[in-house]
Tab-separated table of C-alpha atoms in Angstrom:
chain	number	residue	atom	x	y	z
A	1	MET	CA	0.089	0.076	0.088
A	2	LYS	CA	1.361	3.533	-0.960
A	3	SER	CA	0.886	6.092	1.702
A	4	ARG	CA	0.558	9.575	1.192
A	5	ARG	CA	3.627	11.982	1.819
A	6	SER	CA	3.475	14.553	4.539
A	7	SER	CA	4.307	18.129	3.675
A	8	TYR	CA	7.713	17.771	5.684
A	9	GLU	CA	8.752	14.825	3.502
A	10	ILE	CA	7.836	16.805	0.168
A	11	TYR	CA	10.184	19.900	1.703
A	12	TRP	CA	12.855	17.447	2.131
A	13	GLU	CA	12.554	16.031	-1.356
A	14	ILE	CA	12.462	19.512	-2.798
A	15	LEU	CA	15.259	20.859	-0.787
A	16	VAL	CA	17.401	17.438	-1.394
A	17	PHE	CA	16.571	17.811	-5.290
A	18	CYS	CA	17.287	21.583	-5.426
A	19	ARG	CA	21.174	21.290	-4.235
A	20	GLU	CA	21.824	22.162	-7.930
A	21	PRO	CA	19.500	24.581	-9.632
A	22	ARG	CA	16.554	23.245	-10.976
A	23	SER	CA	13.396	24.696	-12.823
A	24	PHE	CA	9.906	24.534	-11.829
A	25	THR	CA	9.143	21.723	-14.149
A	26	ASN	CA	11.989	19.573	-13.095
A	27	ILE	CA	10.902	19.910	-9.382
A	28	ILE	CA	7.298	19.044	-9.923
A	29	ASN	CA	8.095	16.182	-12.331
A	30	ARG	CA	10.855	14.657	-9.918
A	31	CYS	CA	9.079	15.154	-6.944
A	32	ASP	CA	5.573	13.995	-8.273
A	33	LEU	CA	3.580	17.109	-7.676
A	34	ASN	CA	0.776	18.897	-9.368
A	35	SER	CA	1.498	22.598	-10.406
A	36	LYS	CA	-0.730	24.197	-7.692
A	37	ILE	CA	0.805	21.791	-4.804
A	38	GLY	CA	4.242	22.688	-6.331
A	39	GLN	CA	3.945	26.277	-6.399
A	40	GLN	CA	2.491	26.532	-2.906
A	41	HIS	CA	5.521	24.343	-1.429
A	42	LEU	CA	8.224	26.209	-3.430
A	43	SER	CA	6.627	29.585	-2.239
A	44	PHE	CA	6.595	28.386	1.461
A	45	LEU	CA	10.383	27.118	1.084
A	46	ALA	CA	11.487	30.424	-0.615
A	47	GLY	CA	9.581	32.628	2.084
A	48	LYS	CA	11.315	30.744	4.916
A	49	GLY	CA	14.725	31.460	3.024
A	50	TYR	CA	15.427	27.693	2.256
A	51	LEU	CA	15.113	28.184	-1.422
A	52	SER	CA	16.537	30.930	-3.477
A	53	THR	CA	15.454	31.844	-7.086
A	54	THR	CA	17.372	32.750	-9.849
A	55	GLU	CA	16.007	34.627	-13.060
A	56	GLN	CA	17.745	33.533	-16.478
A	57	GLY	CA	15.934	35.131	-19.303
A	58	GLU	CA	12.403	33.856	-18.926
A	59	ARG	CA	13.372	30.731	-17.057
A	60	THR	CA	13.365	30.478	-13.055
A	61	THR	CA	15.466	28.293	-11.188
A	62	TYR	CA	15.286	27.188	-7.474
A	63	THR	CA	18.393	26.456	-5.380
A	64	THR	CA	18.561	25.300	-1.694
A	65	THR	CA	20.376	27.702	0.448
A	66	GLY	CA	22.868	27.067	3.176
A	67	LYS	CA	19.920	27.853	5.606
A	68	ALA	CA	18.062	24.667	4.520
A	69	GLN	CA	20.952	22.333	5.675
A	70	GLU	CA	19.744	22.304	9.019
A	71	TYR	CA	16.161	21.471	8.285
A	72	ILE	CA	17.521	18.609	5.727
A	73	THR	CA	19.863	17.150	8.680
A	74	LEU	CA	17.078	16.934	11.398
A	75	PHE	CA	14.327	15.800	9.082
A	76	SER	CA	16.629	12.804	8.052
A	77	LYS	CA	17.680	12.037	11.654
A	78	MET	CA	14.104	12.032	12.732
A	79	TYR	CA	12.805	9.858	9.894
A	80	GLY	CA	15.667	7.544	10.639
A	81	GLU	CA	14.986	7.235	14.010
A	82	LEU	CA	11.366	6.702	13.477
A	83	PHE	CA	11.639	4.254	10.566
A	84	ASP	CA	14.951	2.842	10.539
A	85	GLU	CA	15.942	4.211	7.188
A	86	LEU	CA	16.500	7.468	5.456
A	87	PRO	CA	13.441	8.729	3.336
A	88	GLY	CA	13.868	7.849	-0.046
A	89	PHE	CA	12.546	8.962	-3.386
A	90	LYS	CA	13.341	8.475	-7.058
A	91	LEU	CA	16.238	10.579	-7.512
């Protein structure tokens, strides 16, 4: 049975995936999100200072900031304690 991911898991996926600059389309496809949910999550993370945006012509890319590393580390540790494994997704 496939369980739904929490927002916290989705945030973690986005932040790990965006360690290198990624476009909106790359993010929603890789993290399996629809456009509306993807935009909400990216806006939230950017608002918290965990993602930076860069405009390249008509293209915007998202990159994880150094501020996000604490979230990534703490979430990974908590998840590992609860489930005896790190969160996984198709990278």
